[in-house]
Short mmCIF file of N, CA, C and O in Angstrom, two decimals:
data_model
loop_
_atom_site.label_atom_id
_atom_site.label_comp_id
_atom_site.label_asym_id
_atom_site.label_seq_id
_atom_site.Cartn_x
_atom_site.Cartn_y
_atom_site.Cartn_z
N MET A 1 -51.37 -77.99 11.90
CA MET A 1 -50.56 -78.38 13.04
C MET A 1 -50.88 -77.46 14.21
O MET A 1 -50.97 -76.26 14.05
N THR A 2 -51.02 -78.05 15.36
CA THR A 2 -51.33 -77.24 16.53
C THR A 2 -50.05 -76.88 17.27
O THR A 2 -49.03 -77.56 17.17
N MET A 3 -50.16 -75.80 18.02
CA MET A 3 -49.01 -75.38 18.84
C MET A 3 -48.75 -76.38 19.96
O MET A 3 -47.62 -76.54 20.40
N ASN A 4 -49.81 -77.06 20.42
CA ASN A 4 -49.63 -78.05 21.47
C ASN A 4 -48.70 -79.17 21.02
O ASN A 4 -47.91 -79.68 21.80
N TYR A 5 -48.81 -79.58 19.77
CA TYR A 5 -47.95 -80.65 19.27
C TYR A 5 -46.51 -80.18 19.16
O TYR A 5 -45.58 -80.92 19.49
N ARG A 6 -46.31 -78.94 18.73
CA ARG A 6 -44.95 -78.39 18.66
C ARG A 6 -44.35 -78.34 20.07
O ARG A 6 -43.17 -78.64 20.25
N LYS A 7 -45.16 -77.99 21.06
CA LYS A 7 -44.70 -77.97 22.45
C LYS A 7 -44.34 -79.38 22.91
O LYS A 7 -43.34 -79.59 23.59
N LYS A 8 -45.14 -80.37 22.51
CA LYS A 8 -44.87 -81.76 22.84
C LYS A 8 -43.53 -82.21 22.25
O LYS A 8 -42.75 -82.90 22.91
N LEU A 9 -43.26 -81.79 21.02
CA LEU A 9 -41.98 -82.13 20.39
C LEU A 9 -40.81 -81.50 21.14
O LEU A 9 -39.75 -82.12 21.30
N THR A 10 -41.01 -80.27 21.61
CA THR A 10 -39.96 -79.59 22.37
C THR A 10 -39.69 -80.31 23.68
O THR A 10 -38.53 -80.49 24.07
N ILE A 11 -40.74 -80.73 24.36
CA ILE A 11 -40.59 -81.48 25.61
C ILE A 11 -39.86 -82.80 25.35
O ILE A 11 -38.96 -83.19 26.11
N ARG A 12 -40.23 -83.47 24.27
CA ARG A 12 -39.55 -84.72 23.92
C ARG A 12 -38.07 -84.49 23.65
O ARG A 12 -37.23 -85.32 24.02
N MET A 13 -37.75 -83.39 23.01
CA MET A 13 -36.35 -83.06 22.73
C MET A 13 -35.60 -82.84 24.04
O MET A 13 -34.47 -83.31 24.20
N CYS A 14 -36.21 -82.15 24.99
CA CYS A 14 -35.58 -81.93 26.29
C CYS A 14 -35.32 -83.24 27.01
O CYS A 14 -34.24 -83.43 27.60
N PHE A 15 -36.29 -84.15 26.98
CA PHE A 15 -36.09 -85.46 27.60
C PHE A 15 -34.95 -86.21 26.91
O PHE A 15 -34.12 -86.84 27.59
N ALA A 16 -34.89 -86.16 25.60
CA ALA A 16 -33.83 -86.86 24.86
C ALA A 16 -32.46 -86.29 25.22
O ALA A 16 -31.50 -87.05 25.40
N ILE A 17 -32.37 -84.99 25.34
CA ILE A 17 -31.11 -84.36 25.76
C ILE A 17 -30.76 -84.80 27.18
O ILE A 17 -29.60 -85.10 27.49
N GLY A 18 -31.78 -84.87 28.04
CA GLY A 18 -31.56 -85.34 29.41
C GLY A 18 -31.05 -86.77 29.44
O GLY A 18 -30.13 -87.09 30.20
N TYR A 19 -31.63 -87.65 28.61
CA TYR A 19 -31.16 -89.04 28.54
C TYR A 19 -29.69 -89.08 28.14
O TYR A 19 -28.90 -89.83 28.70
N THR A 20 -29.34 -88.26 27.16
CA THR A 20 -27.97 -88.24 26.68
C THR A 20 -27.01 -87.75 27.76
O THR A 20 -25.92 -88.31 27.94
N ILE A 21 -27.41 -86.72 28.48
CA ILE A 21 -26.56 -86.18 29.56
C ILE A 21 -26.40 -87.21 30.68
O ILE A 21 -25.29 -87.43 31.18
N ILE A 22 -27.49 -87.86 31.07
CA ILE A 22 -27.41 -88.91 32.11
C ILE A 22 -26.49 -90.04 31.64
O ILE A 22 -25.65 -90.52 32.39
N GLY A 23 -26.64 -90.43 30.38
CA GLY A 23 -25.79 -91.48 29.83
C GLY A 23 -24.32 -91.10 29.85
O GLY A 23 -23.47 -91.90 30.24
N ALA A 24 -24.03 -89.87 29.43
CA ALA A 24 -22.63 -89.41 29.43
C ALA A 24 -22.08 -89.38 30.86
O ALA A 24 -20.91 -89.75 31.08
N ALA A 25 -22.89 -88.95 31.81
CA ALA A 25 -22.45 -88.92 33.21
C ALA A 25 -22.16 -90.33 33.72
O ALA A 25 -21.16 -90.56 34.41
N LEU A 26 -23.03 -91.29 33.38
CA LEU A 26 -22.80 -92.67 33.81
C LEU A 26 -21.55 -93.25 33.18
O LEU A 26 -20.79 -93.96 33.84
N ILE A 27 -21.32 -92.94 31.91
CA ILE A 27 -20.10 -93.41 31.25
C ILE A 27 -18.88 -92.81 31.92
O ILE A 27 -17.90 -93.50 32.22
N PHE A 28 -18.92 -91.51 32.20
CA PHE A 28 -17.81 -90.81 32.85
C PHE A 28 -17.52 -91.41 34.22
O PHE A 28 -16.37 -91.68 34.56
N ILE A 29 -18.57 -91.64 35.01
CA ILE A 29 -18.39 -92.22 36.35
C ILE A 29 -17.81 -93.63 36.24
O ILE A 29 -16.92 -94.01 37.00
N GLY A 30 -18.30 -94.39 35.26
CA GLY A 30 -17.79 -95.75 35.06
C GLY A 30 -16.34 -95.78 34.63
O GLY A 30 -15.61 -96.70 34.97
N LEU A 31 -15.91 -94.75 33.89
CA LEU A 31 -14.53 -94.72 33.41
C LEU A 31 -13.55 -94.13 34.41
O LEU A 31 -12.33 -94.22 34.20
N LEU A 32 -14.05 -93.54 35.48
CA LEU A 32 -13.15 -92.98 36.48
C LEU A 32 -12.25 -94.03 37.10
O LEU A 32 -11.16 -93.72 37.57
N GLY A 33 -12.70 -95.26 37.11
CA GLY A 33 -11.86 -96.33 37.61
C GLY A 33 -12.09 -96.67 39.07
O GLY A 33 -11.62 -97.70 39.54
N SER A 34 -12.78 -95.81 39.80
CA SER A 34 -13.01 -96.11 41.20
C SER A 34 -14.11 -97.16 41.37
O SER A 34 -14.28 -97.70 42.44
N TYR A 35 -14.84 -97.43 40.31
CA TYR A 35 -15.88 -98.45 40.35
C TYR A 35 -15.44 -99.62 39.49
O TYR A 35 -15.00 -99.45 38.37
N ASP A 36 -15.55 -100.82 40.03
CA ASP A 36 -15.17 -102.02 39.27
C ASP A 36 -16.35 -102.57 38.48
O ASP A 36 -16.31 -103.69 38.01
N ASN A 37 -17.38 -101.78 38.33
CA ASN A 37 -18.59 -102.25 37.68
C ASN A 37 -18.67 -101.69 36.26
O ASN A 37 -18.96 -100.52 36.07
N GLU A 38 -18.39 -102.53 35.27
CA GLU A 38 -18.47 -102.08 33.88
C GLU A 38 -19.92 -101.92 33.43
O GLU A 38 -20.19 -101.31 32.40
N MET A 39 -20.85 -102.45 34.22
CA MET A 39 -22.26 -102.33 33.91
C MET A 39 -22.68 -100.86 33.88
O MET A 39 -23.54 -100.48 33.09
N LEU A 40 -22.08 -100.04 34.71
CA LEU A 40 -22.40 -98.62 34.78
C LEU A 40 -22.12 -97.94 33.44
O LEU A 40 -22.96 -97.18 32.93
N SER A 41 -20.99 -98.23 32.85
CA SER A 41 -20.66 -97.65 31.54
C SER A 41 -21.58 -98.15 30.45
O SER A 41 -21.99 -97.39 29.57
N MET A 42 -21.91 -99.43 30.49
CA MET A 42 -22.81 -99.98 29.48
C MET A 42 -24.21 -99.39 29.60
O MET A 42 -24.85 -99.09 28.60
N PHE A 43 -24.67 -99.21 30.82
CA PHE A 43 -25.98 -98.60 31.04
C PHE A 43 -25.95 -97.15 30.54
O PHE A 43 -26.89 -96.69 29.90
N GLY A 44 -24.85 -96.46 30.80
CA GLY A 44 -24.68 -95.10 30.30
C GLY A 44 -24.65 -95.05 28.79
O GLY A 44 -25.24 -94.15 28.17
N ALA A 45 -23.99 -96.01 28.18
CA ALA A 45 -23.94 -96.06 26.72
C ALA A 45 -25.33 -96.28 26.14
O ALA A 45 -25.70 -95.66 25.14
N ALA A 46 -26.10 -97.14 26.79
CA ALA A 46 -27.47 -97.38 26.32
C ALA A 46 -28.31 -96.11 26.43
O ALA A 46 -29.07 -95.77 25.51
N PHE A 47 -28.17 -95.38 27.54
CA PHE A 47 -28.88 -94.11 27.69
C PHE A 47 -28.46 -93.13 26.60
O PHE A 47 -29.30 -92.44 26.01
N CYS A 48 -27.16 -93.04 26.34
CA CYS A 48 -26.66 -92.12 25.31
C CYS A 48 -27.22 -92.47 23.94
O CYS A 48 -27.67 -91.59 23.20
N VAL A 49 -27.16 -93.74 23.59
CA VAL A 49 -27.64 -94.17 22.28
C VAL A 49 -29.13 -93.86 22.13
O VAL A 49 -29.56 -93.32 21.10
N CYS A 50 -29.91 -94.19 23.16
CA CYS A 50 -31.36 -93.90 23.10
C CYS A 50 -31.61 -92.41 22.99
O CYS A 50 -32.46 -91.96 22.21
N GLY A 51 -30.89 -91.62 23.77
CA GLY A 51 -31.05 -90.16 23.72
C GLY A 51 -30.69 -89.59 22.36
O GLY A 51 -31.43 -88.77 21.81
N ILE A 52 -29.58 -90.03 21.81
CA ILE A 52 -29.14 -89.52 20.51
C ILE A 52 -30.13 -89.94 19.42
O ILE A 52 -30.47 -89.14 18.54
N MET A 53 -30.62 -91.18 19.49
CA MET A 53 -31.60 -91.61 18.49
C MET A 53 -32.87 -90.79 18.55
O MET A 53 -33.45 -90.42 17.53
N ARG A 54 -33.33 -90.47 19.77
CA ARG A 54 -34.53 -89.64 19.92
C ARG A 54 -34.29 -88.21 19.42
O ARG A 54 -35.17 -87.60 18.83
N ILE A 55 -33.09 -87.68 19.66
CA ILE A 55 -32.76 -86.34 19.16
C ILE A 55 -32.79 -86.33 17.64
O ILE A 55 -33.39 -85.44 17.02
N VAL A 56 -32.16 -87.32 17.02
CA VAL A 56 -32.14 -87.41 15.56
C VAL A 56 -33.57 -87.55 15.02
O VAL A 56 -33.94 -86.88 14.04
N GLN A 57 -34.36 -88.41 15.65
CA GLN A 57 -35.75 -88.59 15.22
C GLN A 57 -36.52 -87.28 15.32
O GLN A 57 -37.24 -86.90 14.40
N ASN A 58 -36.35 -86.58 16.42
CA ASN A 58 -37.05 -85.32 16.64
C ASN A 58 -36.62 -84.27 15.62
O ASN A 58 -37.45 -83.53 15.08
N LEU A 59 -35.33 -84.20 15.34
CA LEU A 59 -34.85 -83.22 14.35
C LEU A 59 -35.38 -83.55 12.96
O LEU A 59 -35.72 -82.64 12.19
N ARG A 60 -35.46 -84.84 12.63
CA ARG A 60 -36.00 -85.25 11.34
C ARG A 60 -37.47 -84.87 11.20
O ARG A 60 -37.91 -84.43 10.15
N ILE A 61 -38.23 -85.06 12.28
CA ILE A 61 -39.65 -84.69 12.26
C ILE A 61 -39.81 -83.18 12.09
O ILE A 61 -40.68 -82.72 11.36
N ARG A 62 -38.94 -82.41 12.73
CA ARG A 62 -39.04 -80.95 12.70
C ARG A 62 -38.54 -80.31 11.40
O ARG A 62 -38.65 -79.10 11.25
N LYS A 63 -38.03 -81.11 10.48
CA LYS A 63 -37.46 -80.55 9.25
C LYS A 63 -38.44 -79.68 8.49
O LYS A 63 -38.09 -78.61 8.02
N ASN A 64 -39.66 -80.16 8.34
CA ASN A 64 -40.65 -79.35 7.62
C ASN A 64 -42.03 -79.55 8.24
O ASN A 64 -42.27 -80.49 8.98
N GLU A 65 -42.91 -78.64 7.89
CA GLU A 65 -44.25 -78.64 8.47
C GLU A 65 -45.04 -79.88 8.06
O GLU A 65 -45.87 -80.36 8.84
N ASP A 66 -44.81 -80.39 6.85
CA ASP A 66 -45.55 -81.56 6.39
C ASP A 66 -45.24 -82.79 7.24
O ASP A 66 -46.13 -83.54 7.61
N SER A 67 -43.96 -83.00 7.57
CA SER A 67 -43.60 -84.17 8.40
C SER A 67 -44.15 -84.01 9.82
O SER A 67 -44.56 -84.99 10.43
N ILE A 68 -44.18 -82.78 10.33
CA ILE A 68 -44.77 -82.54 11.65
C ILE A 68 -46.26 -82.88 11.61
O ILE A 68 -46.78 -83.55 12.51
N ARG A 69 -46.94 -82.43 10.59
CA ARG A 69 -48.38 -82.67 10.46
C ARG A 69 -48.67 -84.17 10.32
O ARG A 69 -49.58 -84.69 10.95
N GLN A 70 -47.88 -84.87 9.51
CA GLN A 70 -48.07 -86.31 9.33
C GLN A 70 -47.85 -87.07 10.65
O GLN A 70 -48.60 -87.99 10.97
N ARG A 71 -46.83 -86.67 11.38
CA ARG A 71 -46.54 -87.33 12.66
C ARG A 71 -47.66 -87.07 13.67
O ARG A 71 -48.07 -87.98 14.40
N GLU A 72 -48.18 -85.85 13.69
CA GLU A 72 -49.26 -85.52 14.60
C GLU A 72 -50.51 -86.34 14.27
O GLU A 72 -51.16 -86.88 15.17
N ILE A 73 -50.82 -86.46 13.00
CA ILE A 73 -51.98 -87.26 12.58
C ILE A 73 -51.79 -88.72 12.99
O ILE A 73 -52.71 -89.36 13.51
N ALA A 74 -50.59 -89.26 12.78
CA ALA A 74 -50.32 -90.65 13.14
C ALA A 74 -50.46 -90.87 14.64
O ALA A 74 -50.98 -91.89 15.08
N GLU A 75 -50.02 -89.90 15.45
CA GLU A 75 -50.10 -90.05 16.90
C GLU A 75 -51.51 -89.87 17.42
O GLU A 75 -51.84 -90.36 18.49
N LYS A 76 -52.35 -89.15 16.70
CA LYS A 76 -53.72 -88.94 17.14
C LYS A 76 -54.69 -89.96 16.55
O LYS A 76 -55.87 -89.94 16.89
N ASP A 77 -54.20 -90.85 15.71
CA ASP A 77 -55.03 -91.89 15.11
C ASP A 77 -55.53 -92.83 16.21
O ASP A 77 -54.76 -93.34 17.01
N GLU A 78 -56.83 -93.06 16.24
CA GLU A 78 -57.44 -93.86 17.30
C GLU A 78 -56.91 -95.28 17.34
O GLU A 78 -56.73 -95.86 18.41
N ARG A 79 -56.65 -95.86 16.18
CA ARG A 79 -56.13 -97.23 16.14
C ARG A 79 -54.75 -97.29 16.78
O ARG A 79 -54.46 -98.19 17.57
N ASN A 80 -53.88 -96.34 16.44
CA ASN A 80 -52.54 -96.31 17.03
C ASN A 80 -52.61 -96.12 18.54
O ASN A 80 -51.86 -96.75 19.29
N ILE A 81 -53.50 -95.25 18.99
CA ILE A 81 -53.65 -95.01 20.42
C ILE A 81 -54.09 -96.28 21.13
O ILE A 81 -53.56 -96.64 22.19
N MET A 82 -55.05 -96.99 20.54
CA MET A 82 -55.52 -98.25 21.13
C MET A 82 -54.39 -99.27 21.20
O MET A 82 -54.23 -99.97 22.20
N ILE A 83 -53.58 -99.35 20.14
CA ILE A 83 -52.46 -100.30 20.12
C ILE A 83 -51.45 -99.95 21.22
O ILE A 83 -50.98 -100.83 21.95
N TRP A 84 -51.11 -98.66 21.36
CA TRP A 84 -50.16 -98.23 22.39
C TRP A 84 -50.68 -98.57 23.78
O TRP A 84 -49.94 -99.08 24.62
N GLU A 85 -51.95 -98.27 24.02
CA GLU A 85 -52.52 -98.52 25.34
C GLU A 85 -52.55 -100.01 25.67
O GLU A 85 -52.23 -100.41 26.79
N ARG A 86 -52.94 -100.83 24.71
CA ARG A 86 -52.97 -102.27 24.95
C ARG A 86 -51.57 -102.84 25.15
O ARG A 86 -51.36 -103.72 25.99
N ALA A 87 -50.61 -102.35 24.37
CA ALA A 87 -49.22 -102.82 24.52
C ALA A 87 -48.67 -102.46 25.89
O ALA A 87 -48.02 -103.28 26.55
N ARG A 88 -48.92 -101.24 26.35
CA ARG A 88 -48.46 -100.83 27.68
C ARG A 88 -49.13 -101.67 28.76
O ARG A 88 -48.48 -102.08 29.73
N SER A 89 -50.42 -101.91 28.60
CA SER A 89 -51.15 -102.71 29.57
C SER A 89 -50.60 -104.13 29.63
O SER A 89 -50.39 -104.68 30.72
N MET A 90 -50.34 -104.71 28.47
CA MET A 90 -49.78 -106.06 28.43
C MET A 90 -48.39 -106.08 29.05
O MET A 90 -48.06 -107.00 29.81
N ALA A 91 -47.56 -105.10 28.73
CA ALA A 91 -46.20 -105.04 29.27
C ALA A 91 -46.23 -104.93 30.79
O ALA A 91 -45.45 -105.60 31.49
N PHE A 92 -47.14 -104.11 31.32
CA PHE A 92 -47.28 -103.95 32.77
C PHE A 92 -47.65 -105.29 33.40
O PHE A 92 -47.01 -105.73 34.36
N GLY A 93 -48.66 -105.95 32.85
CA GLY A 93 -49.11 -107.22 33.40
C GLY A 93 -48.04 -108.30 33.33
O GLY A 93 -47.80 -109.03 34.30
N ILE A 94 -47.37 -108.41 32.20
CA ILE A 94 -46.32 -109.42 32.02
C ILE A 94 -45.16 -109.15 32.96
O ILE A 94 -44.62 -110.07 33.59
N TYR A 95 -44.78 -107.88 33.10
CA TYR A 95 -43.67 -107.53 34.00
C TYR A 95 -44.00 -107.91 35.44
O TYR A 95 -43.16 -108.50 36.14
N VAL A 96 -45.20 -107.61 35.89
CA VAL A 96 -45.59 -107.93 37.26
C VAL A 96 -45.56 -109.45 37.48
O VAL A 96 -45.05 -109.93 38.50
N ILE A 97 -46.07 -110.21 36.53
CA ILE A 97 -46.07 -111.67 36.67
C ILE A 97 -44.65 -112.23 36.67
O ILE A 97 -44.29 -113.04 37.52
N LEU A 98 -43.82 -111.78 35.73
CA LEU A 98 -42.43 -112.27 35.68
C LEU A 98 -41.64 -111.86 36.92
O LEU A 98 -40.85 -112.65 37.45
N ALA A 99 -41.85 -110.65 37.38
CA ALA A 99 -41.15 -110.20 38.58
C ALA A 99 -41.62 -110.99 39.81
O ALA A 99 -40.80 -111.35 40.66
N GLY A 100 -42.91 -111.28 39.88
CA GLY A 100 -43.42 -112.10 40.98
C GLY A 100 -42.80 -113.49 40.96
O GLY A 100 -42.40 -114.02 42.02
N ALA A 101 -42.69 -114.08 39.79
CA ALA A 101 -42.04 -115.39 39.67
C ALA A 101 -40.56 -115.30 40.06
O ALA A 101 -40.03 -116.20 40.72
N ALA A 102 -39.91 -114.22 39.66
CA ALA A 102 -38.50 -114.04 40.00
C ALA A 102 -38.32 -113.89 41.51
O ALA A 102 -37.36 -114.43 42.08
N ILE A 103 -39.24 -113.21 42.16
CA ILE A 103 -39.17 -113.06 43.62
C ILE A 103 -39.25 -114.42 44.29
O ILE A 103 -38.45 -114.74 45.19
N ILE A 104 -40.20 -115.23 43.87
CA ILE A 104 -40.36 -116.58 44.44
C ILE A 104 -39.10 -117.40 44.22
O ILE A 104 -38.58 -118.04 45.14
N LEU A 105 -38.59 -117.37 42.98
CA LEU A 105 -37.38 -118.13 42.66
C LEU A 105 -36.18 -117.66 43.48
O LEU A 105 -35.43 -118.48 44.02
N LEU A 106 -36.02 -116.34 43.60
CA LEU A 106 -34.88 -115.82 44.36
C LEU A 106 -34.98 -116.16 45.84
O LEU A 106 -33.96 -116.47 46.48
N TYR A 107 -36.18 -116.13 46.41
CA TYR A 107 -36.33 -116.56 47.81
C TYR A 107 -36.01 -118.03 47.96
O TYR A 107 -35.40 -118.45 48.95
N CYS A 108 -36.40 -118.86 47.00
CA CYS A 108 -36.08 -120.29 47.04
C CYS A 108 -34.58 -120.53 46.95
O CYS A 108 -34.06 -121.50 47.52
N LEU A 109 -33.88 -119.66 46.23
CA LEU A 109 -32.43 -119.77 46.08
C LEU A 109 -31.68 -119.06 47.20
O LEU A 109 -30.45 -118.91 47.13
N LYS A 110 -32.41 -118.60 48.23
CA LYS A 110 -31.83 -117.91 49.39
C LYS A 110 -31.14 -116.60 49.01
O LYS A 110 -30.18 -116.18 49.64
N MET A 111 -31.64 -115.97 47.96
CA MET A 111 -31.12 -114.65 47.54
C MET A 111 -32.13 -113.59 47.97
O MET A 111 -32.77 -112.93 47.16
N ASN A 112 -32.25 -113.46 49.31
CA ASN A 112 -33.29 -112.62 49.88
C ASN A 112 -33.15 -111.14 49.51
O ASN A 112 -34.16 -110.48 49.26
N LEU A 113 -31.94 -110.62 49.48
CA LEU A 113 -31.76 -109.20 49.17
C LEU A 113 -32.22 -108.88 47.75
O LEU A 113 -32.95 -107.91 47.52
N ALA A 114 -31.84 -109.72 46.80
CA ALA A 114 -32.27 -109.50 45.41
C ALA A 114 -33.79 -109.61 45.29
O ALA A 114 -34.42 -108.81 44.59
N ALA A 115 -34.37 -110.57 46.00
CA ALA A 115 -35.83 -110.73 45.98
C ALA A 115 -36.51 -109.51 46.58
O ALA A 115 -37.54 -109.05 46.06
N GLN A 116 -35.96 -108.98 47.65
CA GLN A 116 -36.54 -107.79 48.28
C GLN A 116 -36.48 -106.58 47.36
O GLN A 116 -37.42 -105.80 47.28
N ILE A 117 -35.37 -106.42 46.66
CA ILE A 117 -35.23 -105.28 45.74
C ILE A 117 -36.28 -105.36 44.65
O ILE A 117 -36.95 -104.36 44.34
N ILE A 118 -36.46 -106.52 44.06
CA ILE A 118 -37.48 -106.68 43.02
C ILE A 118 -38.87 -106.45 43.60
O ILE A 118 -39.71 -105.80 42.97
N ALA A 119 -39.11 -106.95 44.82
CA ALA A 119 -40.41 -106.76 45.44
C ALA A 119 -40.69 -105.27 45.68
O ALA A 119 -41.80 -104.79 45.43
N TYR A 120 -39.68 -104.53 46.13
CA TYR A 120 -39.86 -103.09 46.32
C TYR A 120 -40.11 -102.38 44.99
O TYR A 120 -40.89 -101.44 44.92
N MET A 121 -39.44 -102.84 43.95
CA MET A 121 -39.66 -102.23 42.63
C MET A 121 -41.08 -102.49 42.15
O MET A 121 -41.71 -101.60 41.56
N ILE A 122 -41.61 -103.67 42.38
CA ILE A 122 -43.00 -103.98 42.01
C ILE A 122 -43.95 -103.09 42.81
O ILE A 122 -44.91 -102.53 42.27
N CYS A 123 -43.67 -102.95 44.10
CA CYS A 123 -44.52 -102.08 44.93
C CYS A 123 -44.48 -100.65 44.42
O CYS A 123 -45.52 -99.98 44.35
N ALA A 124 -43.30 -100.16 44.06
CA ALA A 124 -43.18 -98.80 43.54
C ALA A 124 -43.94 -98.65 42.23
O ALA A 124 -44.63 -97.65 42.02
N LEU A 125 -43.82 -99.64 41.36
CA LEU A 125 -44.52 -99.59 40.08
C LEU A 125 -46.03 -99.56 40.27
O LEU A 125 -46.73 -98.76 39.65
N VAL A 126 -46.52 -100.41 41.15
CA VAL A 126 -47.96 -100.45 41.40
C VAL A 126 -48.42 -99.14 42.07
O VAL A 126 -49.49 -98.62 41.74
N PHE A 127 -47.61 -98.58 42.95
CA PHE A 127 -47.95 -97.31 43.60
C PHE A 127 -48.00 -96.18 42.58
O PHE A 127 -48.93 -95.36 42.58
N ILE A 128 -47.02 -96.14 41.68
CA ILE A 128 -47.03 -95.12 40.61
C ILE A 128 -48.25 -95.29 39.72
O ILE A 128 -48.91 -94.32 39.35
N TYR A 129 -48.58 -96.54 39.40
CA TYR A 129 -49.78 -96.80 38.60
C TYR A 129 -51.03 -96.29 39.31
O TYR A 129 -51.89 -95.67 38.71
N TRP A 130 -51.13 -96.56 40.59
CA TRP A 130 -52.28 -96.14 41.39
C TRP A 130 -52.42 -94.62 41.39
O TRP A 130 -53.52 -94.10 41.20
N ILE A 131 -51.32 -93.92 41.58
CA ILE A 131 -51.35 -92.45 41.55
C ILE A 131 -51.78 -91.96 40.17
O ILE A 131 -52.65 -91.08 40.05
N CYS A 132 -51.18 -92.50 39.12
CA CYS A 132 -51.52 -92.09 37.75
C CYS A 132 -52.99 -92.39 37.44
O CYS A 132 -53.67 -91.59 36.79
N TYR A 133 -53.47 -93.52 37.90
CA TYR A 133 -54.88 -93.89 37.69
C TYR A 133 -55.80 -92.82 38.28
O TYR A 133 -56.76 -92.38 37.65
N HIS A 134 -55.51 -92.40 39.51
CA HIS A 134 -56.35 -91.39 40.15
C HIS A 134 -56.25 -90.04 39.49
O HIS A 134 -57.25 -89.31 39.37
N ILE A 135 -55.08 -89.68 39.01
CA ILE A 135 -54.91 -88.41 38.30
C ILE A 135 -55.72 -88.43 36.99
O ILE A 135 -56.46 -87.49 36.69
N VAL A 136 -55.59 -89.51 36.23
CA VAL A 136 -56.29 -89.62 34.96
C VAL A 136 -57.80 -89.70 35.18
O VAL A 136 -58.59 -89.10 34.44
N ARG A 137 -58.21 -90.42 36.23
CA ARG A 137 -59.64 -90.54 36.53
C ARG A 137 -60.26 -89.17 36.84
O ARG A 137 -61.36 -88.86 36.40
N LYS A 138 -59.55 -88.33 37.57
CA LYS A 138 -60.05 -86.99 37.88
C LYS A 138 -60.07 -86.11 36.64
O LYS A 138 -60.95 -85.27 36.48
N LYS A 139 -59.10 -86.31 35.77
CA LYS A 139 -59.00 -85.49 34.55
C LYS A 139 -60.11 -85.82 33.57
O LYS A 139 -60.64 -84.95 32.90
N TYR A 140 -60.48 -87.11 33.48
CA TYR A 140 -61.51 -87.52 32.52
C TYR A 140 -62.73 -87.94 33.27
O TYR A 140 -63.51 -88.65 33.11
#
C-alpha cells in the first residue's frame, strides 16, 4: 500500500465530513421556518445520507491493511478505470443533450427564467470541462 492512497482516503473522508456538515446546515436552515421550501431540508437530508454513507465506507476500508490494499488494487485496475471514464463521458453527453432538450421545451412553454438557469448551468459545466481538459492535457 502506498502512502498516496492513504492520503487519498483521508481526503475522501474530509469531503464526506463536508457533505454531512453541508447537509446538516441545509436541514437546520430548512427547519428554521422562515423558508416555506421543504426541498431545502430534503436536499440537506440527501447530502447527510451520502456523507454518512461515505464516512462508513471509508472507515470500513481503513479497518485493516488488507482491505486498504484490495481497494487500492481495485481502483488502479485498468478495466475499472476504463469503465469509470466511459460512464462519466456518457453521463456528461446525456446530461448535455437532456438539458438542451429541456431548454427548448421550457422556452416553448414560456418558462424563460427556468430555461436560462439550465442554459447557464450547461455553460458552466462545459466551461469547467474545458478548464479540466487543459489542466489534464498539460499534466499528461
